[in-house]
Coordinates of C-alpha atoms in Angstrom, one line a residue:
V1094 CA 34.9 6.1 18.8
A1095 CA 36.2 2.9 19.9
I1096 CA 38.1 3.1 23.3
R1097 CA 40.2 0.1 24.2
V1098 CA 40.9 0.1 28.3
T1099 CA 43.7 -2.7 28.7
S1100 CA 44.5 -2.3 32.3
L1101 CA 42.0 -2.6 35.5
D1102 CA 42.6 0.9 37.2
S1103 CA 41.9 2.7 33.7
K1104 CA 38.6 0.3 33.8
R1105 CA 37.6 1.8 37.0
K1106 CA 38.3 5.8 35.7
M1107 CA 36.5 4.9 32.4
A1108 CA 33.5 3.8 34.6
A1109 CA 33.4 6.7 36.8
V1110 CA 33.5 9.1 33.7
M1111 CA 30.4 6.9 32.5
M1112 CA 28.8 7.3 35.3
G1113 CA 29.7 11.0 35.4
V1114 CA 27.6 11.1 32.2
Y1115 CA 24.9 9.2 33.1
K1116 CA 24.3 11.5 36.1
S1117 CA 24.4 14.6 34.1
F1118 CA 21.0 13.6 32.4
S1119 CA 17.9 15.1 33.6
P1120 CA 16.0 12.4 36.1
S1121 CA 13.0 13.1 33.4
F1122 CA 15.3 12.1 30.6
C1123 CA 16.5 8.7 32.2
L1124 CA 13.2 7.8 33.3
R1125 CA 12.2 8.1 29.9
C1126 CA 15.0 5.9 29.0
R1127 CA 14.1 2.9 31.4
Q1128 CA 10.2 3.4 30.3
L1129 CA 11.0 3.2 26.6
S1130 CA 13.7 0.3 27.4
S1131 CA 10.6 -1.5 29.2
V1132 CA 8.1 -1.2 26.3
V1133 CA 10.7 -2.3 24.0
S1134 CA 11.6 -5.3 26.2
T1135 CA 7.5 -5.7 26.4
A1136 CA 7.0 -5.7 22.6
R1137 CA 9.8 -8.1 21.7
A1138 CA 8.8 -10.8 24.6
A1139 CA 4.8 -10.5 23.0
G1140 CA 6.3 -11.2 19.9
V1141 CA 5.8 -8.0 18.4
S1142 CA 8.2 -7.4 15.3
P1143 CA 10.0 -3.7 15.0
V1144 CA 8.8 -1.5 12.8
K1145 CA 10.6 -1.5 9.7
S1146 CA 11.1 1.2 6.9
L1147 CA 8.8 2.1 4.7
P1148 CA 8.8 0.5 1.2
E1149 CA 10.8 2.5 -1.9
R1150 CA 7.7 1.6 -4.3
V1151 CA 4.3 0.3 -3.7
K1152 CA 2.2 -2.2 -5.9
I1153 CA -1.4 -0.9 -6.2
V1154 CA -4.1 -4.0 -7.2
E1155 CA -7.1 -2.0 -9.1
V1156 CA -10.4 -4.0 -8.2
G1157 CA -12.6 -1.5 -9.0
P1158 CA -14.0 -2.9 -12.2
R1159 CA -14.6 -6.2 -10.6
D1160 CA -14.9 -6.0 -6.6
G1161 CA -16.1 -1.8 -7.2
L1162 CA -18.7 -2.9 -9.7
Q1163 CA -19.9 -6.3 -8.6
N1164 CA -22.3 -4.9 -6.0
E1165 CA -24.3 -2.1 -8.2
K1166 CA -27.8 -3.3 -8.6
T1167 CA -28.3 -1.5 -12.1
I1168 CA -26.3 -3.8 -14.6
V1169 CA -23.4 -1.3 -15.7
P1170 CA -22.9 -2.0 -19.7
A1171 CA -19.9 -4.0 -21.2
E1172 CA -18.5 -0.8 -23.1
V1173 CA -18.3 1.1 -19.8
K1174 CA -16.4 -1.4 -17.9
I1175 CA -13.7 -1.7 -21.3
R1176 CA -13.5 2.3 -20.9
L1177 CA -12.9 2.4 -17.3
I1178 CA -10.1 -0.5 -17.5
D1179 CA -8.3 1.0 -20.2
M1180 CA -8.7 4.7 -18.6
L1181 CA -7.1 2.3 -15.7
S1182 CA -4.8 1.6 -17.4
D1183 CA -3.7 4.5 -19.6
A1184 CA -3.4 5.8 -15.8
G1185 CA -0.3 3.4 -15.0
L1186 CA -1.7 1.1 -12.6
P1187 CA 0.0 -2.3 -12.7
V1188 CA -2.7 -4.8 -11.8
I1189 CA -6.3 -4.0 -12.6
E1190 CA -8.7 -6.6 -11.9
A1191 CA -11.1 -6.9 -14.7
T1192 CA -14.1 -9.7 -14.1
S1193 CA -15.0 -12.0 -12.7
F1194 CA -15.7 -16.1 -13.5
V1195 CA -18.9 -16.8 -11.7
S1196 CA -22.2 -17.9 -12.3
P1197 CA -24.3 -15.2 -13.7
K1198 CA -27.0 -16.4 -11.1
W1199 CA -24.9 -15.7 -8.1
V1200 CA -23.5 -12.5 -9.5
P1201 CA -25.6 -11.1 -12.6
Q1202 CA -23.4 -8.0 -12.8
M1203 CA -20.3 -9.8 -14.6
A1204 CA -22.3 -12.0 -16.8
D1205 CA -20.5 -10.2 -19.5
Q1206 CA -16.9 -11.6 -18.2
M1207 CA -16.3 -12.7 -21.9
E1208 CA -17.2 -9.5 -23.8
V1209 CA -14.8 -7.4 -21.5
M1210 CA -12.2 -9.3 -21.4
Q1211 CA -12.1 -9.4 -25.3
G1212 CA -12.7 -6.2 -25.7
I1213 CA -9.8 -4.0 -23.1
H1214 CA -7.1 -2.7 -24.8
R1215 CA -4.0 -4.4 -23.1
R1216 CA -1.2 -2.7 -22.1
P1217 CA 2.3 -4.5 -22.0
G1218 CA 3.4 -4.8 -18.5
V1219 CA -0.2 -4.7 -17.4
S1220 CA -1.9 -7.7 -16.0
Y1221 CA -5.4 -8.2 -16.2
P1222 CA -6.2 -10.6 -13.7
V1223 CA -10.0 -12.4 -13.5
L1224 CA -11.9 -14.3 -10.6
T1225 CA -12.3 -17.7 -10.5
P1226 CA -14.1 -19.9 -8.0
N1227 CA -13.8 -23.2 -9.3
L1228 CA -12.3 -25.2 -12.1
K1229 CA -14.9 -24.6 -14.3
G1230 CA -14.4 -20.7 -13.8
F1231 CA -10.9 -21.0 -14.4
Q1232 CA -11.2 -23.1 -17.8
A1233 CA -13.8 -20.2 -18.9
A1234 CA -11.0 -17.3 -17.5
V1235 CA -8.2 -19.4 -20.0
K1236 CA -10.3 -19.4 -23.2
A1237 CA -11.0 -15.9 -22.2
G1238 CA -7.6 -14.8 -22.5
A1239 CA -6.8 -14.8 -18.8
G1240 CA -3.5 -14.7 -18.1
E1241 CA -4.0 -14.6 -14.3
V1242 CA -6.4 -16.0 -11.9
A1243 CA -7.6 -15.0 -8.3
I1244 CA -9.3 -17.7 -5.8
F1245 CA -11.3 -16.5 -3.0
G1246 CA -11.7 -17.9 0.7
A1247 CA -12.6 -16.9 3.8
A1248 CA -11.2 -16.8 7.4
S1249 CA -14.8 -17.2 8.9
E1250 CA -17.0 -20.5 8.5
L1251 CA -20.1 -18.5 8.3
F1252 CA -18.9 -16.4 5.7
S1253 CA -17.5 -18.8 3.4
K1254 CA -21.2 -20.9 3.1
K1255 CA -22.7 -17.7 2.7
N1256 CA -20.3 -16.4 -0.3
I1257 CA -19.4 -19.6 -1.9
N1258 CA -21.8 -22.1 -0.3
C1259 CA -19.2 -24.7 1.3
S1260 CA -17.3 -24.7 4.2
I1261 CA -13.4 -23.7 4.1
E1262 CA -12.1 -26.6 4.3
E1263 CA -14.5 -27.5 1.0
S1264 CA -13.2 -24.1 -0.6
L1265 CA -9.6 -25.0 -0.1
Q1266 CA -10.4 -28.1 -2.0
R1267 CA -11.7 -26.7 -4.6
F1268 CA -8.8 -24.2 -4.6
E1269 CA -6.1 -27.3 -5.1
E1270 CA -8.1 -28.2 -8.3
V1271 CA -7.3 -24.9 -9.7
T1272 CA -4.2 -24.2 -8.7
R1273 CA -3.3 -27.9 -9.8
A1274 CA -5.0 -26.5 -13.5
A1275 CA -3.5 -23.3 -13.1
Q1276 CA 0.3 -24.5 -12.5
A1277 CA -0.2 -27.1 -15.6
T1278 CA -0.7 -24.2 -18.1
G1279 CA 1.7 -22.0 -16.2
V1280 CA -1.0 -19.2 -15.1
P1281 CA -0.6 -17.2 -12.2
V1282 CA -2.9 -17.5 -9.2
R1283 CA -3.7 -14.7 -6.5
G1284 CA -5.2 -16.0 -3.2
Y1285 CA -7.9 -13.9 -1.1
V1286 CA -8.7 -14.3 2.6
S1287 CA -11.7 -12.4 3.0
C1288 CA -13.0 -11.2 6.9
V1289 CA -9.7 -11.3 8.1
L1290 CA -10.4 -8.6 11.1
G1291 CA -14.0 -9.3 11.6
C1292 CA -17.0 -11.3 10.0
P1293 CA -20.8 -9.7 10.0
Y1294 CA -21.8 -13.4 11.3
E1295 CA -19.2 -14.3 13.4
G1296 CA -18.1 -11.1 14.5
K1297 CA -14.1 -11.2 15.7
V1298 CA -11.8 -13.6 13.8
S1299 CA -8.9 -15.0 15.3
P1300 CA -5.6 -13.7 13.7
E1301 CA -4.5 -17.8 13.9
K1302 CA -7.4 -18.9 11.7
V1303 CA -6.3 -16.0 9.2
A1304 CA -2.4 -17.1 9.0
Q1305 CA -4.1 -20.9 8.7
V1306 CA -5.9 -20.0 5.4
A1307 CA -3.4 -18.0 4.5
K1308 CA -1.1 -20.9 4.9
R1309 CA -2.9 -23.2 3.0
L1310 CA -3.4 -20.7 0.0
Y1311 CA 0.5 -20.2 -0.2
S1312 CA 1.4 -23.6 -0.2
M1313 CA -0.8 -24.7 -2.6
G1314 CA 0.9 -22.3 -5.4
C1315 CA -0.2 -18.7 -4.9
Y1316 CA 1.9 -16.0 -5.2
E1317 CA 0.2 -13.9 -3.8
I1318 CA -2.4 -13.6 -0.6
S1319 CA -4.5 -10.4 -0.2
L1320 CA -5.6 -10.1 3.3
G1321 CA -9.2 -8.2 3.1
D1322 CA -10.9 -6.6 6.3
T1323 CA -14.3 -7.5 4.0
I1324 CA -16.7 -5.0 6.5
G1325 CA -13.9 -2.4 7.1
V1326 CA -13.7 -3.0 11.3
G1327 CA -10.4 -3.3 11.3
T1328 CA -8.5 -0.8 13.3
P1329 CA -4.6 -0.4 13.0
G1330 CA -4.1 -2.2 16.2
S1331 CA -6.0 -5.2 14.8
M1332 CA -4.3 -5.3 11.5
R1333 CA -0.7 -5.2 13.3
E1334 CA -2.0 -8.3 15.4
M1335 CA -3.1 -10.3 12.3
L1336 CA 0.1 -9.3 10.3
G1337 CA 1.9 -10.6 13.3
A1338 CA 0.1 -13.8 12.9
V1339 CA 0.4 -14.6 9.4
T1340 CA 3.5 -13.7 8.9
K1341 CA 4.7 -16.3 10.8
E1342 CA 3.3 -18.7 8.3
V1343 CA 4.0 -16.6 5.0
P1344 CA 6.9 -14.4 4.2
V1345 CA 5.9 -10.7 4.0
D1346 CA 6.5 -10.0 0.3
A1347 CA 4.0 -12.6 -0.5
L1348 CA 1.2 -10.3 1.1
A1349 CA -1.1 -7.6 0.2
V1350 CA -3.4 -5.8 2.6
H1351 CA -7.4 -5.3 1.0
C1352 CA -9.2 -2.6 3.0
H1353 CA -12.4 -1.2 3.1
D1354 CA -13.3 2.3 4.9
T1355 CA -16.6 1.6 6.6
Y1356 CA -15.3 3.1 9.8
G1357 CA -12.9 5.5 8.2
Q1358 CA -9.8 3.2 9.1
A1359 CA -8.6 2.0 5.6
L1360 CA -5.4 4.5 5.4
A1361 CA -4.2 3.9 9.0
N1362 CA -4.5 0.4 8.4
I1363 CA -2.9 0.3 4.6
L1364 CA 0.2 2.6 6.6
I1365 CA 0.5 -0.1 10.0
A1366 CA 0.9 -2.4 6.8
L1367 CA 3.5 -0.7 4.9
Q1368 CA 4.9 -0.2 8.3
M1369 CA 5.5 -4.1 8.9
G1370 CA 7.0 -4.7 5.6
V1371 CA 3.8 -5.2 3.2
S1372 CA 4.1 -3.4 -0.4
V1373 CA 1.1 -4.7 -2.0
V1374 CA -2.3 -2.8 -1.9
D1375 CA -5.7 -3.5 -3.2
S1376 CA -7.7 -0.4 -3.6
S1377 CA -11.0 0.6 -6.1
V1378 CA -11.4 3.5 -8.2
S1379 CA -13.4 6.4 -6.7
G1380 CA -13.6 3.6 -3.8
L1381 CA -16.4 1.8 -5.5
G1382 CA -17.1 -1.4 -3.8
G1383 CA -19.3 -3.9 -1.3
C1384 CA -20.0 -7.2 -0.8
P1385 CA -23.4 -8.9 -1.9
Y1386 CA -22.7 -11.2 1.2
A1387 CA -21.5 -8.8 3.6
Q1388 CA -24.3 -7.1 5.1
G1389 CA -23.4 -3.3 6.0
A1390 CA -19.9 -3.2 4.5
S1391 CA -18.8 -0.4 2.5
G1392 CA -16.5 0.4 -0.5
N1393 CA -12.8 -0.3 -0.9
V1394 CA -10.8 2.5 -0.2
A1395 CA -10.5 4.5 -2.4
T1396 CA -7.5 4.4 -5.2
E1397 CA -6.8 8.0 -5.1
D1398 CA -6.8 8.3 -1.8
V1399 CA -4.1 5.6 -1.9
V1400 CA -1.8 6.7 -4.4
Y1401 CA -2.0 10.5 -2.7
M1402 CA -0.8 9.3 0.7
L1403 CA 1.8 7.5 -0.7
Q1404 CA 3.2 10.0 -3.2
G1405 CA 3.4 12.1 0.4
L1406 CA 5.3 9.5 1.8
G1407 CA 7.5 9.6 -1.0
I1408 CA 6.8 5.8 -2.1
H1409 CA 6.7 5.2 -5.7
T1410 CA 3.5 3.6 -7.5
G1411 CA 4.0 4.3 -10.9
V1412 CA 0.2 5.9 -11.1
D1413 CA -0.8 9.5 -12.8
L1414 CA -2.9 10.8 -9.9
Q1415 CA -4.7 12.8 -12.2
K1416 CA -5.3 10.3 -15.2
L1417 CA -6.3 8.0 -12.0
M1418 CA -9.1 10.8 -10.9
D1419 CA -10.3 11.1 -14.5
A1420 CA -11.2 7.2 -14.7
G1421 CA -12.8 8.2 -11.2
A1422 CA -14.9 10.7 -12.8
F1423 CA -16.2 8.7 -15.6
I1424 CA -17.2 6.2 -13.7
C1425 CA -19.3 8.3 -11.4
R1426 CA -20.8 10.1 -13.8
S1427 CA -21.7 6.1 -15.8
L1428 CA -23.4 5.2 -12.0
N1429 CA -25.0 8.7 -11.2
R1430 CA -23.3 8.8 -8.2
R1431 CA -20.5 11.1 -6.0
T1432 CA -17.0 10.1 -5.7
N1433 CA -16.4 8.3 -2.3
S1434 CA -12.7 9.8 -2.9
K1435 CA -11.8 12.2 -0.5
V1436 CA -8.8 13.7 -2.7
A1437 CA -11.2 13.9 -5.8
Q1438 CA -14.0 15.1 -3.5
A1439 CA -11.3 18.0 -2.4
S1440 CA -10.0 18.6 -6.2
C1441 CA -13.1 19.3 -7.4
K1442 CA -13.5 22.5 -4.7
L1443 CA -10.2 23.3 -5.3

């Protein structure tokens, strides 16, 4: 209700009324209001963005067939990988990372990339990106029929040297070759940044360093940047701090989060990311995964658990949870292991 006060006398009367209203509140309520105002002012001064409303829809990027299986010591047959991808497609996942065009010398599990790409049944509207570390990998991927590729860098110098055998700057120069070739052929490129919340060799990673690498990838043409907590050491606090730095350099609608669940923080970290405007989440069916060059890294956050949480928040994903759990059960039987998904474990007991 708007009240227009014209005369000075009326203004004084109105001020007296408002003071009376203020005094009618309890002292503890008034103290709480002053404290809240102080917290908001401090947060704004520190550059912390206010919590946004949750997105209505979240895109799930399923990384199980690639990131989930790459660390398996026993070679998974190509027909099993193909069947897994087809089941994930049937479950309604919009993006399924199919394989990696890296040297079999470094990642033997991905040596069957051509067979996998030629064997999957591609559903309309579903994207099947592949990882390409360099121009040679990109060319092989396109030859195999890949319609989207991904490049992967790191925010840690030591991890970059361990993972792709070059410095961060050298890796970015390689990626520019890939993005130029991709732009010339109309192939979308997604970028990954590893170790955004911690490194197994360097420890804490500066949020500003993450922001610099993400900005470079975005500037060279990556339509989306996935920020990976490779060893799962992040907390909601460090996730908020990192995203605060990155969103100053890259639009939030071009960001995704990729969380490992080593310390059980993945879902909490994802929720923080959603509150800060991120609407793309990487996950792996049954929580499969790890990293050959990140000792101690556990699996990715389970896709089943992410979908369950998002459904509980009223956020649309387009994923059929039961079909997703069926795909998880299939790959776990093939690997002769128990699922890491809490939702799947609980459902088996019900």
